[in-house]
Amino acid sequence: MKAAPNSVTTGPIQGSRKVYAEPKSHPGLRVPFREIQLTDPNEPPVRVYDPSGPYTETDAPIDLAKGLPQVRREWLAKRGLETITPRAVKPEDNGNVAADKLVAACPAERSVFRAPAGTPITQYEFARAGIVTEEMAYVAFRENLAREAAMEGAAARHADGESFGASIPEFVTPEFVREEVARGRAIIPANVNHPELEPMAIGRNFLVKVNANIGNSAVTSGAAEEVEKLVWSIRWGADTVMDLSTGRNIHNIRSWIIRNSPVPIGTVPIYQALEKVDGDPLKLDWEVFKDTLIEQAEQGVDYFTIHAGVRLRHVPLTANRVTGIVSRGGSIMARWCLAGHRESFLYERFDEICDICRAYDVSFSLGDGLRPGSIADANDAAQFAELETLGELTKVAWDKGCQVMIEGPGHVPMHKIKENMDKQLRECGEAPFYTLGPLTTDIAPGYDHITSGIGAAMIGWFGTAMLCYVTPKEHLGLPNRDDVKTGVITYRIAAHAADLAKGHPAAKVRDDALSRARFDFRWEDQFNLSLDPDTARAFHDETLPKDAHKVAHFCSMCGPKFCSMQITQELRAEARAMGDNEKKALEAEAGMAEKSEEFLKGGGKLYVDAAE
Amino acid sequence: MKAAPNSVTTGPIQGSRKVYAEPKSHPGLRVPFREIQLTDPNEPPVRVYDPSGPYTETDAPIDLAKGLPQVRREWLAKRGLETITPRAVKPEDNGNVAADKLVAACPAERSVFRAPAGTPITQYEFARAGIVTEEMAYVAFRENLAREAAMEGAAARHADGESFGASIPEFVTPEFVREEVARGRAIIPANVNHPELEPMAIGRNFLVKVNANIGNSAVTSGAAEEVEKLVWSIRWGADTVMDLSTGRNIHNIRSWIIRNSPVPIGTVPIYQALEKVDGDPLKLDWEVFKDTLIEQAEQGVDYFTIHAGVRLRHVPLTANRVTGIVSRGGSIMARWCLAGHRESFLYERFDEICDICRAYDVSFSLGDGLRPGSIADANDAAQFAELETLGELTKVAWDKGCQVMIEGPGHVPMHKIKENMDKQLRECGEAPFYTLGPLTTDIAPGYDHITSGIGAAMIGWFGTAMLCYVTPKEHLGLPNRDDVKTGVITYRIAAHAADLAKGHPAAKVRDDALSRARFDFRWEDQFNLSLDPDTARAFHDETLPKDAHKVAHFCSMCGPKFCSMQITQELRAEARAMGDNEKKALEAEAGMAEKSEEFLKGGGKLYVDAAE
């Protein structure tokens, strides 16, 4: 038997501390934030969204074998769920691994729940019934972030933006969350068997989210590594994590991951199903797949990628592609369909899949098995035919009471990105889009976090609700710890750039706080406000290592004589020192232009209301 | 006396070789390309644009003390230039450095040229006079790249794109280059005193270019480091290099840089002028500035950043900014103007500056001294007022016979980028735009190559002709060798993504070649076609180091059983093996959709010409 995981990275991110706050409307909820303290007493602390869970508390009492605290236990207890005897674990669940290589399951004990027939239990069903769940209230408070502060703040903080038809509210209420979930425009992935979850929402009217992939492969890694990858990903800002394991011990590694995850966990059940039939796609059938869905739903997986849109009729559309089918799930299903010249069992059994997902509130992530794997194949007939099928399935899933999001590409040059987004919104009734990148060129393996970060920022701006990260190792190998961090930070940049451009009311607060710190030479504040304080500080220290330089009014780039920031500060001081007359003369020169602009911005009205 | 530089990085980039080719129209010209050989005999070698100069030849005979071969000497000899006695070097040119710290000047001897009054010698003047120079012919051939191949190739290679009103030709002729230069829409920075230059063009109808910054500061680095930074930057794809030195030995370090540079060198003369007056902006005057312009023009600097758009009247517009003035040149001039309440001497003497620039064909890079230094300040009154002044100065420079490009921001959220580009095109009569990023968020110091790579790709798509790189050390310190490479590769990604999106006729050739290599598991070809073969190979080797794995039909990401590419290949083989009947049945199912799309793409015509 292999050793169980026993430690992960813990402790606060440099320069900040974990805080929990209660919404007034729901005093029992403890909603987590990260608060960055600033050195200037005139600057309020900046509160940021924090998916990192209890791991970033000071002295967090983490015991992986016991799992995280069960945030949702009491909420779930009131919902009429039935407690069931879980399906017995079979040897093939762990890839028939030899006893000496078996990873023990996480010993944390949890009851296993399921919805009785006819009892509404999914967030979608509650929302449709007009019920605001604890999850919705939690999410509303979490999404508001620093909006109170932003709304009380100076005019300079007012957001502008172009949201392409999204409806981002000034303030998120629990009722707003309910409405978004009810109309299928947002999901709260939250399996009833994942009580450790800190709820979060995915939807175009919420903050853009980021997913990180972890998982072992036939060649590498065990439970300890995977749990650490989970904790490491959320530390840097991953909002959900997909476990894409394809090696041995899949079932037991997953038990460690879910019991210790404060974020939704997604999987691609066909991977494990394939393992159970010795890796031969032709041996797959509905029974083994269904068995796998139930196995994973009982463990607490929050969303399933299901490639039900890869239909027999779509396969020939890929024949002349430069890179054929690049989705693993898509290629497995295409092979299955083609071999027997038969329709996909995922498509034909979609109703039954919905019934299983509904019973545990596992959200759908309808997989894009025919996504383009190269610029050449972007937006082609195969991709769009599948997207139309996904639109059809979205409606089926809603009718069955399930939550749904839609996966998107892939490799798409910049001028074809918006077409993707617009078609997805249209075909899928605004169900959340969840895209991998897209990569905007094929020529930079080793840097595909960047080729795809460009596309991710753009598609996030256009309306994508969650961005699946890409690491520097994409196309080349499995990411290590540094790659995971680089991927997450790159995607946090893309998501934040998208939030800014959409005009999210609170997004700019952090940019402005950092810019003021930069201008004031508050180096520590600049580091701590950044997405990665450790790297910012280390880079600064490479050329100006001394502590004295942390308060210096210049940096190594220009040295003291050429520092534009310093010159500007002196310049402001001079302007202040100038006599009023001189100053007025100067301002008069510029004033006409300024006033004229103000006039035009005010809508060109000659008279303004006294209230303004 | 300090040791002179004696070695730099040389040799071909992995998997490729330097080739020189002659345009049929101008058989004397030797135009450089990099040719990537592929392992599949059915795949033609891929020829890519190559700014790296002779350093990447096999066994390049580099002697830094002699400088590079004088590519342009014979062309220049026929142009009626007068040979002059250069201005004597003064101690302050090198910052009055002590003898033991003095870097010797590069000993390579060159005649110094200048235009006699009234004799047209700039590329702009030649173009206006209808003369196609050798530089224009060279550039035309260089820009065509693989277009012949692309145009003869399969339909799949045909470019699509959205160029926002640019006029990118299917094929670049010398006459097209002349027209673009004549209407000011492109420049060929090429000082008559830089005979070592391999000419290149900057304009929205050419490939998007990348600039890298080098230069010492008061605290760091000498001549050897700077020449190596130059060579290292162009090795990875920098098309021009700016020497932003502000430390000692500026004059002599620059002599090493220019004599050994095959790419245009830009500077910001005010930096050296300020050094000459002991770093006190208030001591600056026209005489010291003019002296510096002549000093640098005689050395061979190809373009000058001149912050002549920072006028006295603009300064108060910056008073309420979050980050004031962040351009060094801008803040120096603002201080100068404000201290004496007087108009900028750069603005007032702009005619005289033009006369100097024209005499050597130094191109203008009109500096954006009031660019925004934060998201909060983007597209504000100060920035746009300066841009309007730059538009006015552009016309003055053209009237004087000079080449001009315009510098742009800075920090701009995504939704405000296009407004920048559109205003620049309008105000500056389509003179090339040359932007720093823009950074799309302020919250990621340590990753600003990425925050800005997003903006750079977008603004390049919208029409920016050259992108000034940003390294991971931006805002934190001076970039080291790795940072320079990361910055250049990131910006090559942005530039290429922009070329693809604009619909550049040849851009997609490399993407498609790499994608085919990827799909065929030609790992070596995939590495060699990438922007950075060393990193791609190293990343692959981290998890699958054995040579055997270089031919493996899978990688460590999924292992052999889950490789979608492999499954698709098998799937194609199966499809081929299927009887014709089955295949037809399948295709018939998909056929209707496909035919319908074909029909619509053909413009919805019911009958097509026989020729089609």
mmCIF file of N, CA, C and O in Angstrom, chain B residues 594-609 612:
data_model
loop_
_atom_site.group_PDB
_atom_site.id
_atom_site.type_symbol
_atom_site.label_atom_id
_atom_site.label_comp_id
_atom_site.label_asym_id
_atom_site.label_seq_id
_atom_site.Cartn_x
_atom_site.Cartn_y
_atom_site.Cartn_z
ATOM 1 N N GLU B 594 -22.977 20.323 -45.050
ATOM 2 C CA GLU B 594 -21.743 20.799 -45.661
ATOM 3 C C GLU B 594 -22.033 21.534 -46.973
ATOM 4 O O GLU B 594 -21.524 22.615 -47.229
ATOM 5 N N LYS B 595 -22.868 20.914 -47.766
ATOM 6 C CA LYS B 595 -23.195 21.504 -49.065
ATOM 7 C C LYS B 595 -23.885 22.843 -48.868
ATOM 8 O O LYS B 595 -23.641 23.802 -49.592
ATOM 9 N N SER B 596 -24.745 22.863 -47.862
ATOM 10 C CA SER B 596 -25.468 24.091 -47.602
ATOM 11 C C SER B 596 -24.500 25.201 -47.231
ATOM 12 O O SER B 596 -24.617 26.340 -47.677
ATOM 13 N N GLU B 597 -23.477 24.846 -46.439
ATOM 14 C CA GLU B 597 -22.500 25.867 -46.047
ATOM 15 C C GLU B 597 -21.690 26.341 -47.245
ATOM 16 O O GLU B 597 -21.449 27.529 -47.432
ATOM 17 N N GLU B 598 -21.308 25.377 -48.072
ATOM 18 C CA GLU B 598 -20.550 25.682 -49.283
ATOM 19 C C GLU B 598 -21.331 26.672 -50.144
ATOM 20 O O GLU B 598 -20.805 27.632 -50.674
ATOM 21 N N PHE B 599 -22.594 26.385 -50.218
ATOM 22 C CA PHE B 599 -23.483 27.211 -51.020
ATOM 23 C C PHE B 599 -23.511 28.650 -50.506
ATOM 24 O O PHE B 599 -23.338 29.606 -51.266
ATOM 25 N N LEU B 600 -23.653 28.760 -49.207
ATOM 26 C CA LEU B 600 -23.713 30.095 -48.624
ATOM 27 C C LEU B 600 -22.379 30.813 -48.766
ATOM 28 O O LEU B 600 -22.325 32.003 -49.034
ATOM 29 N N LYS B 601 -21.286 30.067 -48.587
ATOM 30 C CA LYS B 601 -19.954 30.673 -48.728
ATOM 31 C C LYS B 601 -19.744 31.182 -50.146
ATOM 32 O O LYS B 601 -19.038 32.143 -50.378
ATOM 33 N N GLY B 602 -20.312 30.470 -51.101
ATOM 34 C CA GLY B 602 -20.168 30.870 -52.506
ATOM 35 C C GLY B 602 -21.018 32.079 -52.840
ATOM 36 O O GLY B 602 -21.177 32.437 -54.001
ATOM 37 N N GLY B 603 -21.576 32.668 -51.830
ATOM 38 C CA GLY B 603 -22.346 33.892 -52.040
ATOM 39 C C GLY B 603 -23.805 33.583 -52.341
ATOM 40 O O GLY B 603 -24.575 34.441 -52.720
ATOM 41 N N GLY B 604 -24.165 32.323 -52.163
ATOM 42 C CA GLY B 604 -25.558 31.955 -52.373
ATOM 43 C C GLY B 604 -25.966 31.919 -53.846
ATOM 44 O O GLY B 604 -27.153 31.931 -54.169
ATOM 45 N N LYS B 605 -24.974 31.859 -54.736
ATOM 46 C CA LYS B 605 -25.322 31.802 -56.160
ATOM 47 C C LYS B 605 -25.795 30.395 -56.526
ATOM 48 O O LYS B 605 -25.170 29.418 -56.142
ATOM 49 N N LEU B 606 -26.834 30.292 -57.309
ATOM 50 C CA LEU B 606 -27.324 28.974 -57.699
ATOM 51 C C LEU B 606 -26.453 28.366 -58.780
ATOM 52 O O LEU B 606 -26.300 27.165 -58.900
ATOM 53 N N TYR B 607 -25.861 29.208 -59.587
ATOM 54 C CA TYR B 607 -24.963 28.703 -60.634
ATOM 55 C C TYR B 607 -23.615 29.363 -60.463
ATOM 56 O O TYR B 607 -23.535 30.542 -60.155
ATOM 57 N N VAL B 608 -22.582 28.600 -60.637
ATOM 58 C CA VAL B 608 -21.248 29.201 -60.516
ATOM 59 C C VAL B 608 -20.575 29.154 -61.879
ATOM 60 O O VAL B 608 -20.848 28.291 -62.701
ATOM 61 N N ASP B 609 -19.679 30.109 -62.074
ATOM 62 C CA ASP B 609 -18.951 30.154 -63.352
ATOM 63 C C ASP B 609 -18.150 28.878 -63.545
ATOM 64 O O ASP B 609 -17.609 28.332 -62.588
ATOM 65 N N GLU B 612 -14.728 28.679 -61.967
ATOM 66 C CA GLU B 612 -14.563 28.394 -60.539
ATOM 67 C C GLU B 612 -14.528 26.897 -60.330
ATOM 68 O O GLU B 612 -14.212 26.381 -59.309
#
